[in-house]
Amino acid sequence: MGEAIESILDKYRRDSSQLVSMLQDIQAVHYWLPKEALIEVSEGLDIPLSRVYSVATFFKAFSLVPKGRHQVTICMGTACHVRGSPRILNRVRQLLDIEPGETTSDLKFSLDTVNCLGCCALGPIMVVDGEYNGCVGVGDVPKILESCD
Amino acid sequence: MVNLWIDDHEVKAKEGSTILEVAREKGIHIPTLCYHDAVSSAGACRLCMVEISKNAHSRLVTSCLYPVEEGLVVKTNTERVINLRRVIIELLLARCPNVKVIQDMARELGVEKTEFELEDKDCILCGLCVRVCEEIVGVSAISLVNRGNKREAATPFYEASNSCIGCGSCAYVCPTGCIKVEDVGDKRIIPRWKAEFKLKKCRVCGNYFAPEAQLDYLRRELGLPEEEFEVCPNCRVIDNDVSYEEV
Amino acid sequence: MPRINSPSELEEIRKEIQAKRDPNKPCIAMCAGTGCLALGARKVIESFKEEVKRQGLEGKVDVRENGCPGFCERGTVVVIYPEGICYLGVKSEDAAEVVLSIQEKKVIERLLYVNPSTGEKATYEQEIPFYRNQIRHLIGNNTRIDPRNIDDYLALGGYGALAKALFQRTADEVLEEVKKANLRGRGGGGFPTGKKWETCRNALEKPKYVIVNCDEGDPGAFMDRALTEGNPHSVLEGFIIGAYAIGSHEGYVYIRNEYPLAVENLGIAIEQAEEYGFLGKNILGSGFDFTVRVGRGGGAFVCGESTALMASLEGKVGEPRAKYIHTAEKGLWDKPTNLNNVETWANVPLIINKGADWFGAIGTEGSKGTKIFSLVGKVNNTGLVEVPMGITLRDIIYKIGGGIRGNKKFKAVQTGGPSGGVIPEQFLDAPIDFDELTKLGSMMGSGGMIVMDEDNCMVDIAKYFLSFLEEESCGKCVPCREGVKRMEEILSRISEGRGKEGDIQQLERLATAIAEGALCALGKTAPNPVLTTIKYFREEYEAHIKEKRCPAGVCKELINYFVIDEKCPGCGICVKNCPQGSITFMGKKNPVVLDQSKCTKCGTCFDVCKLGAIEVR
């Protein structure tokens, strides 16, 4: 992990104003931000750990808990809401038995919500592992989840 | 210098000062919770809002941040201002119903009770602890984490911080007193930050007077020799020729 | 790519590019915007590419991936050039037929747009009512360029405005032109752009920064995504011209984290622009230097607010600060900073190319030019529409939007995102204009336009916006952090049937305090959805509070699902899908039986029954 982080810090020329981008790149490696990673960033940039922790907990994009193998994201934007996204979210919650921000105990699925992906014409949208599923109906949810191994 | 009006007083003020600074100087009372003259202003509690007008257009601004201007007309107690203060203190009362300073301020502003569901928090998120740790002490051991309703002042990962020196400055500036510093025997405990420190014993009187971590920090920052930190403030005497002398 | 060192060299290169392109060469332009990609466009595009090869047409027929043209409802959208034949809802299986039709110069009827009321077919883009009633100055080029190929932009005249600005105008003249055009900010505030530029230009400190705000946090709005993904150079060109006018040499484009394709395409665009010399030192030999960097959001709506955005660019949490000293004087790193929205910047090349008078001829007295709206919700033609200011809401929703889905009754349209308000039927003839919309209690906002029908509950909508803002609040100031939460609590109680007398007054009292006392625009405008829904739909609130009834049939605790025996053929689909096992199969041709005591009101049965045999009351 150390090497990956060092190279990411170098990519941004150790400029601490690029902290958000750096954390995103680091999260892309492990799908979450482990404590050790944040400590390394704080030391590598010579900024207080409290500041790194503040930023990591402020922005929704960052996860400080491990993620599952499959990432399920439901869009909760207004257009999707108006087309019934809460029902989609409820169905996923029922089937996976977790709340947004959580991971199933077998580390298979992580669930998150996002406040608008900008595909509003195709709502409700359910993203699984980066693949967008548009115009999702409640009946489609079990099939989509089952297709993940 | 600029000329402005605060309530019915015409005042002269240095450019760059804020309305609140000037008001305090003149003894005009404006309530605050997140303000402390030792650190930067945040404009977070909004209690210090006052009504200003310039050219017939009036609006509410936070007096702790708004810089004085030539010809500014400031009113600190209009109905608009008082109504806002009442809602703010009621919201804080609903959040921290058992915090004395909030109860007192509510009473002062004429707010008897609240219909909102009561929580039981002790922190009003003024941020003073964080600002003093960053700006005055310089260690930034704590910060405001999470956002919105989940926001709180905390150490990284809610664990004991390696940067904290146990100085207790955070407790000193905290308006609600929710940061407790407990000195028991040779230990200082700050439960809120899960911090525990070994206290230094005074070479002269034998009392424990400051965390070793704090003294180490001062020694490093000030570049002074270790002997300077062996004696507690009560036992130090300032003499013309030497910096400390044992009594 | 050679570095271009003068306007004349630019024109030479442009001619070279154009000469290499045969305007009569067939080109299959396929939408590769995020929206169509969500509908599987990647597979469709690959099928078309393979098909072109298979039919031996490689080199004779181009397949171009372009940006979002806006007709998202009917994706994947494919346009066949040079004719401009527009095919909708194209699938992978259609590839062979479409490619063959190009060879045979035929038109495939079944893929054309059909007018639902007249049955008339439209062959060309401009004939489709959705497009015909728009004025697509900004978004029109999305079908004509591959955003990852700067030469496409150059072929259409791109960067000509930049050359004109740098060599035929002084910085002051450019600023005056933008002021004269009366361009107002497209991000939501509607502040006069020229005036903003001027304040920054006149600020004494250096360096000066300029920022493109592509945070586009309003849920339901995706205009900036389409522009940044689909025509990034149009934004960059406007950005560079603006930097020149203001006297800035360093710019940032802040893109929200949820738009990875926009980040990618803009990154490529910057690289290509640098290669040609439209960015960097001594642009086109003018002596003007300007570099652009991309900053990314981290998933925080509040970072659409300019001071919070700047804090985030500085590597801090996205907390807004008081704007008693404007960011035009003290912004990023406490230096003079000019921030504008994506669409605002994209308008600048048009103004320089065609002049302020041309721009001013479109729109109303107070609102000039066009505006892109994302028309979404319960409307037939959802997508992006670009219209002249002054057009009525009715025209947008009915003429362009094709009216309400499923022939339901229009209830309200929400503009301005979480900062805006709902506009009911009686104001449908209101013109789209910054000041007119504000008069109605809403605002233009960034362009989100959510259409709602009789099946939407206004209490639920207000609660939705408050939950959204509660989650997105930075938490710094008491009125927003505590106040919005308490408003949401009251609305939850009301929607759950626990509303009480005095709730509406309490909401209004909180609303006043939050609007007066909050630190930033997120907080200050948070009460708008609540206040407008109370103003225009008070009876709905009262039904919830006094009668514990949700007239629209939305609020879970106040509704029940029922089987309409006469309509139920006993197919059992609802039984299969019910997660609680609350519905019992009674044999074919017998209506199913729903056990209310087990029903969790999840709405699955209502969703899956295609025969309307489940109703909600």
mmCIF file of C-alpha atoms in Angstrom, chain B residues 112-237:
data_model
loop_
_atom_site.group_PDB
_atom_site.id
_atom_site.type_symbol
_atom_site.label_atom_id
_atom_site.label_comp_id
_atom_site.label_asym_id
_atom_site.label_seq_id
_atom_site.Cartn_x
_atom_site.Cartn_y
_atom_site.Cartn_z
ATOM 1 C CA GLU B 112 -39.362 29.337 28.046
ATOM 2 C CA LYS B 113 -39.589 26.005 26.331
ATOM 3 C CA THR B 114 -39.469 24.247 23.018
ATOM 4 C CA GLU B 115 -41.944 22.050 21.205
ATOM 5 C CA PHE B 116 -39.253 20.276 19.254
ATOM 6 C CA GLU B 117 -38.303 16.756 20.231
ATOM 7 C CA LEU B 118 -35.566 16.966 22.818
ATOM 8 C CA GLU B 119 -32.113 15.565 22.221
ATOM 9 C CA ASP B 120 -29.505 15.486 24.940
ATOM 10 C CA LYS B 121 -26.255 16.761 23.493
ATOM 11 C CA ASP B 122 -23.702 18.760 25.391
ATOM 12 C CA CYS B 123 -21.851 20.298 22.467
ATOM 13 C CA ILE B 124 -23.204 23.170 20.379
ATOM 14 C CA LEU B 125 -20.581 22.790 17.612
ATOM 15 C CA CYS B 126 -19.266 26.308 18.036
ATOM 16 C CA GLY B 127 -15.865 25.032 16.905
ATOM 17 C CA LEU B 128 -13.924 27.084 19.424
ATOM 18 C CA CYS B 129 -12.023 24.043 20.696
ATOM 19 C CA VAL B 130 -10.888 23.188 17.178
ATOM 20 C CA ARG B 131 -9.893 26.752 16.361
ATOM 21 C CA VAL B 132 -7.909 27.248 19.542
ATOM 22 C CA CYS B 133 -6.083 23.955 19.029
ATOM 23 C CA GLU B 134 -5.163 24.971 15.497
ATOM 24 C CA GLU B 135 -4.552 28.694 15.783
ATOM 25 C CA ILE B 136 -3.135 29.154 19.278
ATOM 26 C CA VAL B 137 -1.695 25.810 20.348
ATOM 27 C CA GLY B 138 -0.766 24.799 16.820
ATOM 28 C CA VAL B 139 -1.182 21.017 17.085
ATOM 29 C CA SER B 140 -4.597 20.520 15.442
ATOM 30 C CA ALA B 141 -5.274 17.427 17.505
ATOM 31 C CA ILE B 142 -9.026 17.718 16.961
ATOM 32 C CA SER B 143 -11.208 18.775 14.068
ATOM 33 C CA LEU B 144 -14.864 18.943 13.077
ATOM 34 C CA VAL B 145 -15.695 15.630 11.461
ATOM 35 C CA ASN B 146 -18.644 14.372 9.396
ATOM 36 C CA ARG B 147 -21.161 16.881 8.137
ATOM 37 C CA GLY B 148 -24.647 18.139 8.825
ATOM 38 C CA ASN B 149 -26.398 16.586 11.778
ATOM 39 C CA LYS B 150 -23.647 14.067 12.286
ATOM 40 C CA ARG B 151 -21.035 16.770 12.672
ATOM 41 C CA GLU B 152 -18.980 16.669 15.824
ATOM 42 C CA ALA B 153 -15.651 17.719 17.258
ATOM 43 C CA ALA B 154 -13.419 14.682 17.536
ATOM 44 C CA THR B 155 -9.938 13.271 17.327
ATOM 45 C CA PRO B 156 -9.040 11.283 14.214
ATOM 46 C CA PHE B 157 -10.851 7.943 14.294
ATOM 47 C CA TYR B 158 -12.213 8.903 17.723
ATOM 48 C CA GLU B 159 -9.030 7.530 19.181
ATOM 49 C CA ALA B 160 -6.483 9.179 21.424
ATOM 50 C CA SER B 161 -4.523 11.632 19.309
ATOM 51 C CA ASN B 162 -0.753 11.509 19.004
ATOM 52 C CA SER B 163 -0.708 15.252 18.500
ATOM 53 C CA CYS B 164 -2.672 16.210 21.622
ATOM 54 C CA ILE B 165 -0.493 17.671 24.353
ATOM 55 C CA GLY B 166 -3.138 17.707 27.057
ATOM 56 C CA CYS B 167 -2.958 21.459 27.549
ATOM 57 C CA GLY B 168 -6.695 21.819 28.098
ATOM 58 C CA SER B 169 -7.011 24.972 26.007
ATOM 59 C CA CYS B 170 -10.035 23.421 24.347
ATOM 60 C CA ALA B 171 -11.749 23.083 27.711
ATOM 61 C CA TYR B 172 -10.813 26.642 28.589
ATOM 62 C CA VAL B 173 -12.646 28.162 25.629
ATOM 63 C CA CYS B 174 -15.588 25.769 25.521
ATOM 64 C CA PRO B 175 -18.802 27.735 26.233
ATOM 65 C CA THR B 176 -20.801 24.768 27.496
ATOM 66 C CA GLY B 177 -18.120 23.186 29.625
ATOM 67 C CA CYS B 178 -18.562 19.819 27.958
ATOM 68 C CA ILE B 179 -14.840 19.175 27.704
ATOM 69 C CA LYS B 180 -13.761 17.955 31.092
ATOM 70 C CA VAL B 181 -10.135 17.922 32.188
ATOM 71 C CA GLU B 182 -9.576 15.678 35.196
ATOM 72 C CA ASP B 183 -6.312 15.824 37.088
ATOM 73 C CA VAL B 184 -6.106 12.887 39.461
ATOM 74 C CA GLY B 185 -2.790 12.134 41.147
ATOM 75 C CA ASP B 186 -0.119 12.010 38.522
ATOM 76 C CA LYS B 187 -2.533 11.675 35.627
ATOM 77 C CA ARG B 188 -4.582 14.056 33.522
ATOM 78 C CA ILE B 189 -7.546 12.571 31.755
ATOM 79 C CA ILE B 190 -9.582 14.308 29.053
ATOM 80 C CA PRO B 191 -12.332 11.711 28.520
ATOM 81 C CA ARG B 192 -13.887 13.428 25.536
ATOM 82 C CA TRP B 193 -10.714 12.961 23.503
ATOM 83 C CA LYS B 194 -9.896 9.614 25.168
ATOM 84 C CA ALA B 195 -6.669 11.232 26.215
ATOM 85 C CA GLU B 196 -4.524 10.325 29.176
ATOM 86 C CA PHE B 197 -1.336 12.146 30.146
ATOM 87 C CA LYS B 198 1.375 11.733 32.712
ATOM 88 C CA LEU B 199 1.734 14.933 34.728
ATOM 89 C CA LYS B 200 5.045 16.535 35.595
ATOM 90 C CA LYS B 201 5.951 16.918 39.230
ATOM 91 C CA CYS B 202 7.342 20.251 40.377
ATOM 92 C CA ARG B 203 10.894 19.881 41.642
ATOM 93 C CA VAL B 204 10.225 22.396 44.385
ATOM 94 C CA CYS B 205 6.727 21.897 45.811
ATOM 95 C CA GLY B 206 6.109 18.368 44.585
ATOM 96 C CA ASN B 207 2.742 19.183 43.003
ATOM 97 C CA TYR B 208 1.785 17.823 39.592
ATOM 98 C CA PHE B 209 1.331 20.857 37.419
ATOM 99 C CA ALA B 210 1.285 20.142 33.679
ATOM 100 C CA PRO B 211 1.318 17.181 31.283
ATOM 101 C CA GLU B 212 4.800 16.116 30.314
ATOM 102 C CA ALA B 213 3.637 16.067 26.705
ATOM 103 C CA GLN B 214 2.717 19.736 26.909
ATOM 104 C CA LEU B 215 6.043 20.678 28.446
ATOM 105 C CA ASP B 216 7.919 18.633 25.834
ATOM 106 C CA TYR B 217 6.013 20.475 23.115
ATOM 107 C CA LEU B 218 6.793 23.884 24.589
ATOM 108 C CA ARG B 219 10.411 22.929 25.029
ATOM 109 C CA ARG B 220 10.687 21.946 21.355
ATOM 110 C CA GLU B 221 8.773 24.949 20.070
ATOM 111 C CA LEU B 222 10.544 27.502 22.234
ATOM 112 C CA GLY B 223 13.956 25.865 21.991
ATOM 113 C CA LEU B 224 14.538 26.233 25.723
ATOM 114 C CA PRO B 225 16.612 23.832 27.854
ATOM 115 C CA GLU B 226 14.927 21.126 29.901
ATOM 116 C CA GLU B 227 15.642 22.747 33.261
ATOM 117 C CA GLU B 228 13.208 25.515 32.415
ATOM 118 C CA PHE B 229 10.349 23.076 32.710
ATOM 119 C CA GLU B 230 11.193 21.470 36.052
ATOM 120 C CA VAL B 231 9.423 24.009 38.251
ATOM 121 C CA CYS B 232 5.713 24.868 38.427
ATOM 122 C CA PRO B 233 4.417 28.412 37.813
ATOM 123 C CA ASN B 234 3.753 28.973 41.506
ATOM 124 C CA CYS B 235 7.321 28.272 42.437
ATOM 125 C CA ARG B 236 8.884 30.400 39.766
ATOM 126 C CA VAL B 237 9.992 33.900 40.580
#
